[in-house]
Coordinates of C-alpha atoms (C1' of nucleotides) in Angstrom, one line a residue:
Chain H
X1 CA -4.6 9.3 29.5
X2 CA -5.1 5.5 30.4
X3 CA -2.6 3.7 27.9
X4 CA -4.5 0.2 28.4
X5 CA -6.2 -0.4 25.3
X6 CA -9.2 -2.4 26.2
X7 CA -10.5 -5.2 22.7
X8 CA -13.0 -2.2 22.6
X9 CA -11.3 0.3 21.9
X10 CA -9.8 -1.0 19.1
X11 CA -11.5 -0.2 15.3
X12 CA -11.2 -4.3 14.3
X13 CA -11.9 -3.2 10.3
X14 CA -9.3 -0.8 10.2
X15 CA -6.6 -2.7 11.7
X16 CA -7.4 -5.7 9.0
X17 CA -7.7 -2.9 6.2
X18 CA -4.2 -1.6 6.9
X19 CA -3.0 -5.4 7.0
X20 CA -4.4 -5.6 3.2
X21 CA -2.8 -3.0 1.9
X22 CA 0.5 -4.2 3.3
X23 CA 0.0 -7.8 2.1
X24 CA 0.7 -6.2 -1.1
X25 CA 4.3 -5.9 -1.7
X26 CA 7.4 -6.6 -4.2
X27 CA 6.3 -10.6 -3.5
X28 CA 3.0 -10.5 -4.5
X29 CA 2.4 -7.4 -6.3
X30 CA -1.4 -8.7 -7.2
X31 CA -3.5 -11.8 -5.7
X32 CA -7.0 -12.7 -5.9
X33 CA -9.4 -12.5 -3.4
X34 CA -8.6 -16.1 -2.2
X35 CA -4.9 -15.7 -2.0
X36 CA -5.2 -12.9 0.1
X37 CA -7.5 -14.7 2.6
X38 CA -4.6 -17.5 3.0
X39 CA -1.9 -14.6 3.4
X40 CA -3.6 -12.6 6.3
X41 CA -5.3 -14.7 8.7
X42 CA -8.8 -13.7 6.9
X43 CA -11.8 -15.9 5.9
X44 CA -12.4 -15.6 2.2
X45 CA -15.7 -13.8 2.8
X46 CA -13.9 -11.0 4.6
X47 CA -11.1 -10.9 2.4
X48 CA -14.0 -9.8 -0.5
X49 CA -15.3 -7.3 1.5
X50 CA -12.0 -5.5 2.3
X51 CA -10.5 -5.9 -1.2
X52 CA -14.0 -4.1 -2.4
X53 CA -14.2 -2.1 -0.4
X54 CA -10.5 -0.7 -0.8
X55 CA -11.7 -0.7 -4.6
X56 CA -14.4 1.1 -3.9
X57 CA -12.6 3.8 -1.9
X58 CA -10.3 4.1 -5.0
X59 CA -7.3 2.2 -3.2
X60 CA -7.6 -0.9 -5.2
X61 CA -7.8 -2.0 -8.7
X62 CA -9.2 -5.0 -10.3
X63 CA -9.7 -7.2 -13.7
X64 CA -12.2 -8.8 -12.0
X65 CA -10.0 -11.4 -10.7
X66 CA -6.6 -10.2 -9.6
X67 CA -6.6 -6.9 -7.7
X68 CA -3.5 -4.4 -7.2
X69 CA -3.0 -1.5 -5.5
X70 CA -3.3 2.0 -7.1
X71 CA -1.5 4.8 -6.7
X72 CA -3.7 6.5 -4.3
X73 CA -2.4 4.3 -1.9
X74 CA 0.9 6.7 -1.8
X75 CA -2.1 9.7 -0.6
X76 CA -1.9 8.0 2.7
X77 CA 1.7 8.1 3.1
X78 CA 2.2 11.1 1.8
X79 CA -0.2 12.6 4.7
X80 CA 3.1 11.9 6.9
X81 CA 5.1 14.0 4.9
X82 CA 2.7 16.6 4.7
X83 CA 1.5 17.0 7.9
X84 CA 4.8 16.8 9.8
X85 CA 7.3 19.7 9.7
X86 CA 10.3 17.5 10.0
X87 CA 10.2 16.3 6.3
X88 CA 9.7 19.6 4.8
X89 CA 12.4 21.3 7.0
X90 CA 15.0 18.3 6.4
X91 CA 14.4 17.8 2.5
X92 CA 15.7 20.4 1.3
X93 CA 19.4 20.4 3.1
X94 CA 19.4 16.9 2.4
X95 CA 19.4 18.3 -1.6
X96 CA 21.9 20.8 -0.7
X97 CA 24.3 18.3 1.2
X98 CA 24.0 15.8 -1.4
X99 CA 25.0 18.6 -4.5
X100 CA 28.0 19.2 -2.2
X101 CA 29.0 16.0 -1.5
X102 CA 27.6 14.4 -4.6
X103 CA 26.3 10.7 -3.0
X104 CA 23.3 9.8 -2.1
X105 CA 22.1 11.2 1.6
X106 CA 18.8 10.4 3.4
X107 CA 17.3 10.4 6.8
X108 CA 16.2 8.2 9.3
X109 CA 14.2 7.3 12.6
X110 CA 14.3 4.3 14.5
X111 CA 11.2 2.4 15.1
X112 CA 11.5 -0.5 17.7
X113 CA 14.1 -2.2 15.7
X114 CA 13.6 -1.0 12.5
X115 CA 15.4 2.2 10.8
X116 CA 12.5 3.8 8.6
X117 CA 13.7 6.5 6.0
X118 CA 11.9 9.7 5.8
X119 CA 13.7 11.9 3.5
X120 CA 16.1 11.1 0.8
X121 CA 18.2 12.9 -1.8
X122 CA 19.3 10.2 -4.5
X123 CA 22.7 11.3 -6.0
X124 CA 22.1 11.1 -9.9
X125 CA 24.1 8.2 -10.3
X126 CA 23.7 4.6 -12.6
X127 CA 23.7 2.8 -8.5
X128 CA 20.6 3.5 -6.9
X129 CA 20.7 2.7 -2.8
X130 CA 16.8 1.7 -3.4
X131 CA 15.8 3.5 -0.1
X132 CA 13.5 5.7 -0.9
X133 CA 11.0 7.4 1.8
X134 CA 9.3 4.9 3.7
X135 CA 11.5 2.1 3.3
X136 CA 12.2 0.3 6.7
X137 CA 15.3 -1.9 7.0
X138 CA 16.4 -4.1 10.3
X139 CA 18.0 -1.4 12.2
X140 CA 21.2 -3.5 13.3
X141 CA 22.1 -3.8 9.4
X142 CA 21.5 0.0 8.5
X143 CA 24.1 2.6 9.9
X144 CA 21.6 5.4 10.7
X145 CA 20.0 2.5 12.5
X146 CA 22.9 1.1 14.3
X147 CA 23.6 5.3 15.6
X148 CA 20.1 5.4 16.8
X149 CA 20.5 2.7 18.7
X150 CA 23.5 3.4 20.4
X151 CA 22.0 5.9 22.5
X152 CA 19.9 3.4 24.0
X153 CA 20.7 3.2 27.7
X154 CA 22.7 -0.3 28.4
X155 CA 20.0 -2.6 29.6
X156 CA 17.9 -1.4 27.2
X157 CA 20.7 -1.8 24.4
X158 CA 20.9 -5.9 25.5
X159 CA 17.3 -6.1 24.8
X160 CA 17.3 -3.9 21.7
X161 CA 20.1 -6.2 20.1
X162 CA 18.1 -9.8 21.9
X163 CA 14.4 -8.3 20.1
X164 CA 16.9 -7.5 16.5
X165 CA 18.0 -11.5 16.3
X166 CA 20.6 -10.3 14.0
X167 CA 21.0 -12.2 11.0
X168 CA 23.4 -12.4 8.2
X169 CA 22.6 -10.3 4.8
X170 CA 25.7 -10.4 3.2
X171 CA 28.6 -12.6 4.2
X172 CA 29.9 -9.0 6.1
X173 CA 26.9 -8.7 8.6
X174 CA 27.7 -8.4 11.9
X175 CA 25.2 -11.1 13.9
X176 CA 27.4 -12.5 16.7
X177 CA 25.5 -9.9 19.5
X178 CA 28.6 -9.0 21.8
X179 CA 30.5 -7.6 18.4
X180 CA 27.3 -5.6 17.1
X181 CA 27.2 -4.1 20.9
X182 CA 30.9 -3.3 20.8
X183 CA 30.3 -1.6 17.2
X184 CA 27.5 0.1 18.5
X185 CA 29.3 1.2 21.9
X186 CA 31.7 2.6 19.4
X187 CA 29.2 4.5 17.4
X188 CA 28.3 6.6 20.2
X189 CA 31.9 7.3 21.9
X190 CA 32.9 8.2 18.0
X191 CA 29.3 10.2 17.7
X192 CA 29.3 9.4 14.4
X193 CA 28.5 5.9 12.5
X194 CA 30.2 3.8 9.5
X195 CA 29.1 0.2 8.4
X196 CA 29.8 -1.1 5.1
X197 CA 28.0 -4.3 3.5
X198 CA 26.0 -5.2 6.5
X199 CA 22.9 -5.2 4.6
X200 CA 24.0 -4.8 0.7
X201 CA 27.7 -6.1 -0.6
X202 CA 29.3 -2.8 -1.8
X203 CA 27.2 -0.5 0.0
X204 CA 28.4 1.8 2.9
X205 CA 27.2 4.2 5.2
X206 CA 28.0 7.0 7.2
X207 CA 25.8 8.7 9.9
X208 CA 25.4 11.3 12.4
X209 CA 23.1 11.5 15.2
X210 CA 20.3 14.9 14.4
X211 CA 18.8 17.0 17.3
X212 CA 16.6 19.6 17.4
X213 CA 17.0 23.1 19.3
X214 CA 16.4 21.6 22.6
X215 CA 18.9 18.4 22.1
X216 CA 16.3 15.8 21.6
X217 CA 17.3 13.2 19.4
X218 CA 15.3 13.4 16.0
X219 CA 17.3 11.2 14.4
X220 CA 20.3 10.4 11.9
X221 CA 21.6 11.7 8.9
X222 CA 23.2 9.3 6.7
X223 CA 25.3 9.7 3.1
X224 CA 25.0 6.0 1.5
X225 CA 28.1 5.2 -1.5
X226 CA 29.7 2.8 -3.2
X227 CA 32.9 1.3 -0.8
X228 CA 34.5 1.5 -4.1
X229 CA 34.5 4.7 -4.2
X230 CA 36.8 6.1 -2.3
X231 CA 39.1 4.7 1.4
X232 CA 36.7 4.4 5.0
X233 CA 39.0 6.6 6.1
X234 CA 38.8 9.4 3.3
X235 CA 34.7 8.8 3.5
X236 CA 35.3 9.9 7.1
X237 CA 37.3 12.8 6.6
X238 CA 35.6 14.0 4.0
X239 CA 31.7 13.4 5.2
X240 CA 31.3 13.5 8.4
X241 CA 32.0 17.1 8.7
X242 CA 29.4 17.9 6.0
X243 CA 26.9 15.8 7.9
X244 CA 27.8 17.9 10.8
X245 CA 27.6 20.8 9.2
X246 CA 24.1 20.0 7.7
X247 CA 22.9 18.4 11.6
X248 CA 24.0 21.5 13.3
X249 CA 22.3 24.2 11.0
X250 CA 18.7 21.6 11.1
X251 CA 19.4 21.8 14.8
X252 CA 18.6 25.5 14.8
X253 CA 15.2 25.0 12.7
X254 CA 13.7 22.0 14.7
Chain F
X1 CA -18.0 -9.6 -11.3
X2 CA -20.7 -7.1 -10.2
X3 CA -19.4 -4.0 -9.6
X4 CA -22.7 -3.1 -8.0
X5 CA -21.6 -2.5 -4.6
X6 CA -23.9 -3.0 -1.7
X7 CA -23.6 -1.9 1.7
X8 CA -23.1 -4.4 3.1
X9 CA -19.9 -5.1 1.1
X10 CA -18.5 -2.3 2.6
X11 CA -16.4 -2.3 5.5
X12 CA -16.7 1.0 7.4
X13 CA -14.3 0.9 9.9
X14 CA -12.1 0.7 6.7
X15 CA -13.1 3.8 5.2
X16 CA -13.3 6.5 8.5
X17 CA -10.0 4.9 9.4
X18 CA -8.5 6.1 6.0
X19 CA -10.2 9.3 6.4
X20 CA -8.8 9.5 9.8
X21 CA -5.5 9.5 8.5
X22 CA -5.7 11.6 5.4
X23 CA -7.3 14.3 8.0
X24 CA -3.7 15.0 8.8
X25 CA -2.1 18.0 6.7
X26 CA -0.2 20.6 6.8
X27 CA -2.9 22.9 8.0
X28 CA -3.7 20.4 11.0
X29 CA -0.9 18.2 11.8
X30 CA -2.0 16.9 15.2
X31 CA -5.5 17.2 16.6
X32 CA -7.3 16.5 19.5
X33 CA -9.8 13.7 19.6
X34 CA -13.0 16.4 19.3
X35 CA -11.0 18.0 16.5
X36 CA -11.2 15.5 14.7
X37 CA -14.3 14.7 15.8
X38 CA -15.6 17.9 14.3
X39 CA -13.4 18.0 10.8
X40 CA -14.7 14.6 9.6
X41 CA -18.2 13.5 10.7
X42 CA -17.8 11.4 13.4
X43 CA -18.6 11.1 16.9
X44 CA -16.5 12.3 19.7
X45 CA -16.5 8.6 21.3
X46 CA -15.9 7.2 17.3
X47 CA -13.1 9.4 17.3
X48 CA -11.3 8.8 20.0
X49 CA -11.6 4.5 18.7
X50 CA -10.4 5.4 15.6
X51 CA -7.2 7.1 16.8
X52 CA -6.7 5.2 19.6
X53 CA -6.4 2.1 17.5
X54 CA -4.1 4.2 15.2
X55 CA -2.0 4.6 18.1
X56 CA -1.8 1.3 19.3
X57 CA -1.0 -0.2 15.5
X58 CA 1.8 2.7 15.2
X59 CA 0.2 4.6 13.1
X60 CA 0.1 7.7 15.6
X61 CA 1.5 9.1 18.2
X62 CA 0.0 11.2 21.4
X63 CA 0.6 13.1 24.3
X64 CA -2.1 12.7 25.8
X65 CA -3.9 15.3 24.4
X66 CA -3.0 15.7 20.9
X67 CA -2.6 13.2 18.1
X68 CA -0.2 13.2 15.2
X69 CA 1.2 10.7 12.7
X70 CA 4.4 8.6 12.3
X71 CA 6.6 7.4 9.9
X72 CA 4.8 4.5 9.5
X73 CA 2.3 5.7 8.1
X74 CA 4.4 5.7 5.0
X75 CA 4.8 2.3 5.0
X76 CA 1.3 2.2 3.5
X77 CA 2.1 4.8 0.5
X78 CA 5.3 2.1 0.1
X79 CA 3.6 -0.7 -0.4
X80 CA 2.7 0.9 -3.8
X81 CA 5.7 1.6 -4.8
X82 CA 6.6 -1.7 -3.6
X83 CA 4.3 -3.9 -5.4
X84 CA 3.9 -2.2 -8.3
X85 CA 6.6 -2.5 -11.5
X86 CA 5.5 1.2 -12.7
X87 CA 7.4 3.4 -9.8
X88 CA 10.7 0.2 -9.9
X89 CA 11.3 0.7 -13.7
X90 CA 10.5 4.3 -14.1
X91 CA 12.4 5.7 -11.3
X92 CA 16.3 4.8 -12.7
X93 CA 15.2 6.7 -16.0
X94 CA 13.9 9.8 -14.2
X95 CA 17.4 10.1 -12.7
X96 CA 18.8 9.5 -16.1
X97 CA 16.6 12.4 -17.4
X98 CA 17.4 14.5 -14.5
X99 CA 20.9 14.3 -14.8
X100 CA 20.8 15.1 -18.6
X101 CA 18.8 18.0 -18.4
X102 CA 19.6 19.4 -14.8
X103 CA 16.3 19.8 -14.1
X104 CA 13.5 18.3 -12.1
X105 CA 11.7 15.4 -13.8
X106 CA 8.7 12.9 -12.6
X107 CA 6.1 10.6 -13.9
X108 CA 2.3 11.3 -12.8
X109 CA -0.7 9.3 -13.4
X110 CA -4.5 10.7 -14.0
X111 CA -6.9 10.0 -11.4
X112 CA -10.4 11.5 -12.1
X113 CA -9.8 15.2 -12.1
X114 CA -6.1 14.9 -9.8
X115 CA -2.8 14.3 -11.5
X116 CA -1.0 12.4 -9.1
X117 CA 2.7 12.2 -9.6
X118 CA 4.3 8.9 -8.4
X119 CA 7.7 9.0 -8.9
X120 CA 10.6 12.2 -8.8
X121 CA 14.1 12.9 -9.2
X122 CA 14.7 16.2 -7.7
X123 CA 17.3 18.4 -9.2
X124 CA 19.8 19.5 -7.2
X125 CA 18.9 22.9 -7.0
X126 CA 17.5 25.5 -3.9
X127 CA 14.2 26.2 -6.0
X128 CA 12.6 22.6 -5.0
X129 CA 9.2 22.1 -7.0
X130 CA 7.3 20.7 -3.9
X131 CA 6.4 17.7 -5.7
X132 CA 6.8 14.2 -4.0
X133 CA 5.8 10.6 -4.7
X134 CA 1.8 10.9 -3.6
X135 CA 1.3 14.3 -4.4
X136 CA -2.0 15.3 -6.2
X137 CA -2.9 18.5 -7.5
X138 CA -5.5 20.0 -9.6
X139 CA -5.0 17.9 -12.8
X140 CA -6.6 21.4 -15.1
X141 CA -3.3 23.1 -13.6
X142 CA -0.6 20.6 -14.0
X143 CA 1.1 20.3 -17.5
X144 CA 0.8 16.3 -16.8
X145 CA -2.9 16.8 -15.7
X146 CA -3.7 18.5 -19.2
X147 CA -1.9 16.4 -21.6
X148 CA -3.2 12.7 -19.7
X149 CA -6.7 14.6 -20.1
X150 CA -6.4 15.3 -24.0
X151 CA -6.3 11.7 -24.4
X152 CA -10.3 11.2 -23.3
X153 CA -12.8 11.8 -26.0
X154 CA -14.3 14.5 -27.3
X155 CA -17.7 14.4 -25.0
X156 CA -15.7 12.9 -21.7
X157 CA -13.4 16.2 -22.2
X158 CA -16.2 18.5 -21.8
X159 CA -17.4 16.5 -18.4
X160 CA -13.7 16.3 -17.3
X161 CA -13.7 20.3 -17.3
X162 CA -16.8 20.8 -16.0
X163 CA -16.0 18.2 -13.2
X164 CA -12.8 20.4 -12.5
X165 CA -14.6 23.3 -12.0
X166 CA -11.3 25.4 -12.8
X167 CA -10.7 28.3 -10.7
X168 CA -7.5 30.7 -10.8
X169 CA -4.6 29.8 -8.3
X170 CA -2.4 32.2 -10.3
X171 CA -3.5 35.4 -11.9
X172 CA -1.8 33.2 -15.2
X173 CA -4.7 30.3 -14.2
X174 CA -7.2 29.3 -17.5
X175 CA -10.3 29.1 -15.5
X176 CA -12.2 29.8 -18.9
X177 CA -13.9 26.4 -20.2
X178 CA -13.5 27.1 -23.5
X179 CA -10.0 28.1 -23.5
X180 CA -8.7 25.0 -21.6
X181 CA -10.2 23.0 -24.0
X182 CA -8.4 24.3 -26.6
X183 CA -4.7 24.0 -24.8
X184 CA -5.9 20.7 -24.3
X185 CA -6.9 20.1 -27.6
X186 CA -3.4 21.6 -28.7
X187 CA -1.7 19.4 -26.6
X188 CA -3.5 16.1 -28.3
X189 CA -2.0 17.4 -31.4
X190 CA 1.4 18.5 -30.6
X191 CA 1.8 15.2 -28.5
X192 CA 3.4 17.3 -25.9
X193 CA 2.2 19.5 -23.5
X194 CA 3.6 22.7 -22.0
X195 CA 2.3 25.4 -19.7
X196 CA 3.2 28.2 -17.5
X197 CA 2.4 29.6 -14.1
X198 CA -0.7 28.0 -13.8
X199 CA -0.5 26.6 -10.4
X200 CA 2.6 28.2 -9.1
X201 CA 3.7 31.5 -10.1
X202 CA 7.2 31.0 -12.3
X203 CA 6.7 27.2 -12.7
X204 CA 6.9 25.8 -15.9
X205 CA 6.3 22.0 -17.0
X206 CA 6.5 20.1 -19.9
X207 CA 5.4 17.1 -20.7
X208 CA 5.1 13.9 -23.1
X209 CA 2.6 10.9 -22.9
X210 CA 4.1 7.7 -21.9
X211 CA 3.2 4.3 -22.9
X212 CA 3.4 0.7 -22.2
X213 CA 4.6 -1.9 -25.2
X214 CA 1.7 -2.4 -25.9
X215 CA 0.6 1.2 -26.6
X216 CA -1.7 1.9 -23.8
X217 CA -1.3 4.8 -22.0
X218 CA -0.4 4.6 -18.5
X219 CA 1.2 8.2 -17.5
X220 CA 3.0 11.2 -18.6
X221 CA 6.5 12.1 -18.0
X222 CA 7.6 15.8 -16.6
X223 CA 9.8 18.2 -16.8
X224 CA 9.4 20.8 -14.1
X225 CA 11.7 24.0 -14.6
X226 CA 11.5 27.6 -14.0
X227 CA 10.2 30.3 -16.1
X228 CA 13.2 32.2 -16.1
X229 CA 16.1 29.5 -16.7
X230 CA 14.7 29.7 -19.9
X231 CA 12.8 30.7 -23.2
X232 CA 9.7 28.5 -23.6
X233 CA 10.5 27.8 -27.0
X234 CA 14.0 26.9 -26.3
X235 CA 12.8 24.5 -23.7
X236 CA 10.7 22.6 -26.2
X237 CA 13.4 22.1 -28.6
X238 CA 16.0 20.8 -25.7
X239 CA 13.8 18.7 -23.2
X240 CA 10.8 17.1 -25.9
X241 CA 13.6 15.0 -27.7
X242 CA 14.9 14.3 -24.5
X243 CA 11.3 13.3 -22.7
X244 CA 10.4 11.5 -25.9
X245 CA 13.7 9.3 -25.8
X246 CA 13.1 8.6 -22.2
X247 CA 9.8 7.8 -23.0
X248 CA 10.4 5.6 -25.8
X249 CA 13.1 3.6 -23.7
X250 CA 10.5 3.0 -20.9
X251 CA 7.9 2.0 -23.6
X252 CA 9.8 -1.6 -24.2
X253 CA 10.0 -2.3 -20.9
X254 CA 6.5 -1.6 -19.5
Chain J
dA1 C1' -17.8 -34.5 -20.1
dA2 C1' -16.6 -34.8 -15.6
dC3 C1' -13.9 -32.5 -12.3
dA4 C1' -11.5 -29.2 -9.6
dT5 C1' -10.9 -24.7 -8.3
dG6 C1' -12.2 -20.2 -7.6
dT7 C1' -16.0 -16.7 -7.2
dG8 C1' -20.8 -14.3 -6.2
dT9 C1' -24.5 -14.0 -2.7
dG10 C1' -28.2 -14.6 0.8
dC11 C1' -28.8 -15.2 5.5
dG12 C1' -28.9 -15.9 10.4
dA13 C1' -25.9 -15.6 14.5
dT14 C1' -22.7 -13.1 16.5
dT15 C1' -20.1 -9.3 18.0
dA16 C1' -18.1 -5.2 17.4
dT17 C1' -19.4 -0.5 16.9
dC18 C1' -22.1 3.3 18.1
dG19 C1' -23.4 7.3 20.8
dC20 C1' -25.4 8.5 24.9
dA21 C1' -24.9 9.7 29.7
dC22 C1' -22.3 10.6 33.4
dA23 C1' -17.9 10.9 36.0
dA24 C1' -13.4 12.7 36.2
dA25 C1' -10.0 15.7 34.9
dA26 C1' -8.0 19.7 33.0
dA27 C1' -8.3 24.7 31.6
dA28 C1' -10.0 29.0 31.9
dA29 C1' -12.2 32.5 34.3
dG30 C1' -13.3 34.8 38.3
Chain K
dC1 C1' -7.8 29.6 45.4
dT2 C1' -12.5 28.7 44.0
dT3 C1' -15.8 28.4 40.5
dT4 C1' -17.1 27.7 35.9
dT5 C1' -16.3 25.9 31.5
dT6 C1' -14.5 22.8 28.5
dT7 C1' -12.4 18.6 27.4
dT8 C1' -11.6 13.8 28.2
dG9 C1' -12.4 8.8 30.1
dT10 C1' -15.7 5.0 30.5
dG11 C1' -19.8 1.8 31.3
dC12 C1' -23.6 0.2 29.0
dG13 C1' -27.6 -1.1 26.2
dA14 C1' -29.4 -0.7 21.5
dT15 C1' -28.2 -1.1 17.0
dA16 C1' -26.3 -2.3 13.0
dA17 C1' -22.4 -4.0 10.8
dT18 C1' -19.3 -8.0 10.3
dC19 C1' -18.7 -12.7 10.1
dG20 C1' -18.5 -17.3 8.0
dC21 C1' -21.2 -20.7 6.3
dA22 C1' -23.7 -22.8 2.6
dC23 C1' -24.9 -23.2 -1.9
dA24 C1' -25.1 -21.6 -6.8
dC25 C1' -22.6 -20.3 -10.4
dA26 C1' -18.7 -19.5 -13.4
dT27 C1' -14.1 -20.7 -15.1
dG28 C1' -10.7 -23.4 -16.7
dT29 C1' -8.4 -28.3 -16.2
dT30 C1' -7.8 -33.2 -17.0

DNA sequence: AACATGTGTGCGATTATCGCACAAAAAAAG
DNA sequence: CTTTTTTTGTGCGATAATCGCACACATGTT
């Protein structure tokens, strides 16, 4: 298949549709017709037509003035999860691993330089990570992230790290790029991953790397806690194993 | 405004692109462009657009020959849960519930004749209930479905059932008009709802209305449980006082 | 009451979309 | 390996949908 996408090609509406529905977000959980021209680059006219039409479809709702999205939006996402078997086959053992180990555990893929999470099993704690399926953090902050990326060859490493223009989060974050590649060389000699409060003060991860039968990397499998819960080096001991354990028996079913 | 909707308003690229998307299931998770072509009405030529712009905004994926979706595509069902306070406040307190009754708890909206459940805390346990932010099912069969429906009046009742069309999906299924309407009608009384094996052999769900401060109803909280952990009646003397508690909570800060 | 701001709508110009028709490629059949 | 069949890539003109403007109207502000 040609891969050069010719201005034809493209569906014009449905690109700007999608961009509506994601100009809705913790920020601006509602805007008028108006406000949602200014925040895409939309002409108030159009911005009607799409916010009616997503109405109209059953995506949107509206007092007339301010207009929110409903919950049919999640139908979309949710045709991810359905559709793909790597979801249904991974949700479950995350359940298992995180009865056994009794933290919160979740999986990843990396996109570009983003980790997105596609499954997760929240411990049943007070502390909530807030990832929840879908979410998508800067990769070079998020351990399943930083894993995934260390099996980037090295040229394409440089780039990765150049493209992530690391920033700091917490007063912890790694940004200075010759550390973050030395941390991430280390993640794949170590084949396994552990950052703590590079994105959220307090919060650490742990991560192995997830392949199916044939080796292919899938992607990682994380357990996210509390650094106050117990030593790095008892969170090692103790986890990575499990995650192992848990990687090598998905291995067989993907 | 004028919800009369003209043609014109509507932007059609838009609406296949949607369809394009929710296309994807479990029982067709990657098609070819005259697949598709043929499932949803569209043109070969329109078809191939429509994913090929998909592709190119990261929606989907290809090898040349078949198309499938990724992750991202989740990002849309996010930006929901994102921008909406419903999912962010209820979510803590499902866990809460979930962990005080060990078993598997949501929060599901009515939408027409579909419950749609939009946020779950998943017990820990091997028998996993299927149900995941976004997922829809017949609302006659869901225990959610039925009580959020006893709260229409009288004549909108009788459409709602007729609109369902009930038909069996267990051998335990009430297809029978007249019958529903009376567990319904029960359920308006009781101010809980409980039912049995109506969508999934062994299932069991429980449920209580939810409401905002100021008394409108916005949802219904769940318990989901299997028929044999327990007696029915013994279920509705532990989990009620517990949904109702969890429901009152919520109620002062919606 | 005057003003400012945001919203509904008709319309012509523009352009993106459509589906056809045919070429090319890939599979399947022989 | 050749032929046949099916699927896929693409150029193009006709068509119809989108666009943004302009103006009327509504709302709420000073």
């Amino acid at each position: 298949m040609n891969d050069e996408i010719k201005p034809s090609d493209l569906v014009d509406g449905l690109r700007k549709g999608l961009e509506v529905i994601l100009a809705f977000d913790d920020a601006s959980p509602q805007m008028t017709q108006s406000e949602l021209a200014l925040r895409i680059d939309l002409s108030r006219a159009a911005a009607r037509r799409y916010l009616l039409t997503l109405t109209a479809l059953g995506y949107m709702a509206s007092d007339g003035k301010n207009f929110w999205l409903t919950p049919k939006v999640m139908q979309l996402g949710r045709s991810f999860t359905a559709s793909s078997r790597l979801p249904r086959t991974i949700q479950p053992e995350l359940q298992a691993l995180t009865e056994r180990c009794g933290e919160s555990t979740n999986f990843a893929v990396l996109e570009d330089t983003e980790a997105v999470y596609v499954c997760c099993a929240n411990a049943n704690r007070l502390l909530s990570t807030g990832i929840e399926p879908g979410t998508r953090l800067p990769a070079y902050t998020s351990t399943a992230g930083r894993l995934l990326a260390s099996f980037l060859d090295d040229h394409a490493l440089d780039r990765w790290i150049k493209k992530s223009a690391p920033r700091a989060h917490t007063t912890f974050t790694v940004t200075e790029p010759a550390t973050l590649k030395r941390e991430i060389m280390r993640m794949r000699k170590q084949a396994y991953g552990i950052t703590e409060s590079q994105f959220e003060p307090g919060l650490r991860g742990i991560s192995v790397p997830l392949r199916d039968s044939a080796n292919n990397l899938v992607g990682a499998l994380s357990v996210s806690m509390a650094v106050s819960a117990m030593t790095a080096s008892s969170a090692i001991k103790k986890l990575v194993p499990l995650l192992n354990e848990t990687a090598a028996r998905l291995a067989q079913k993907l």
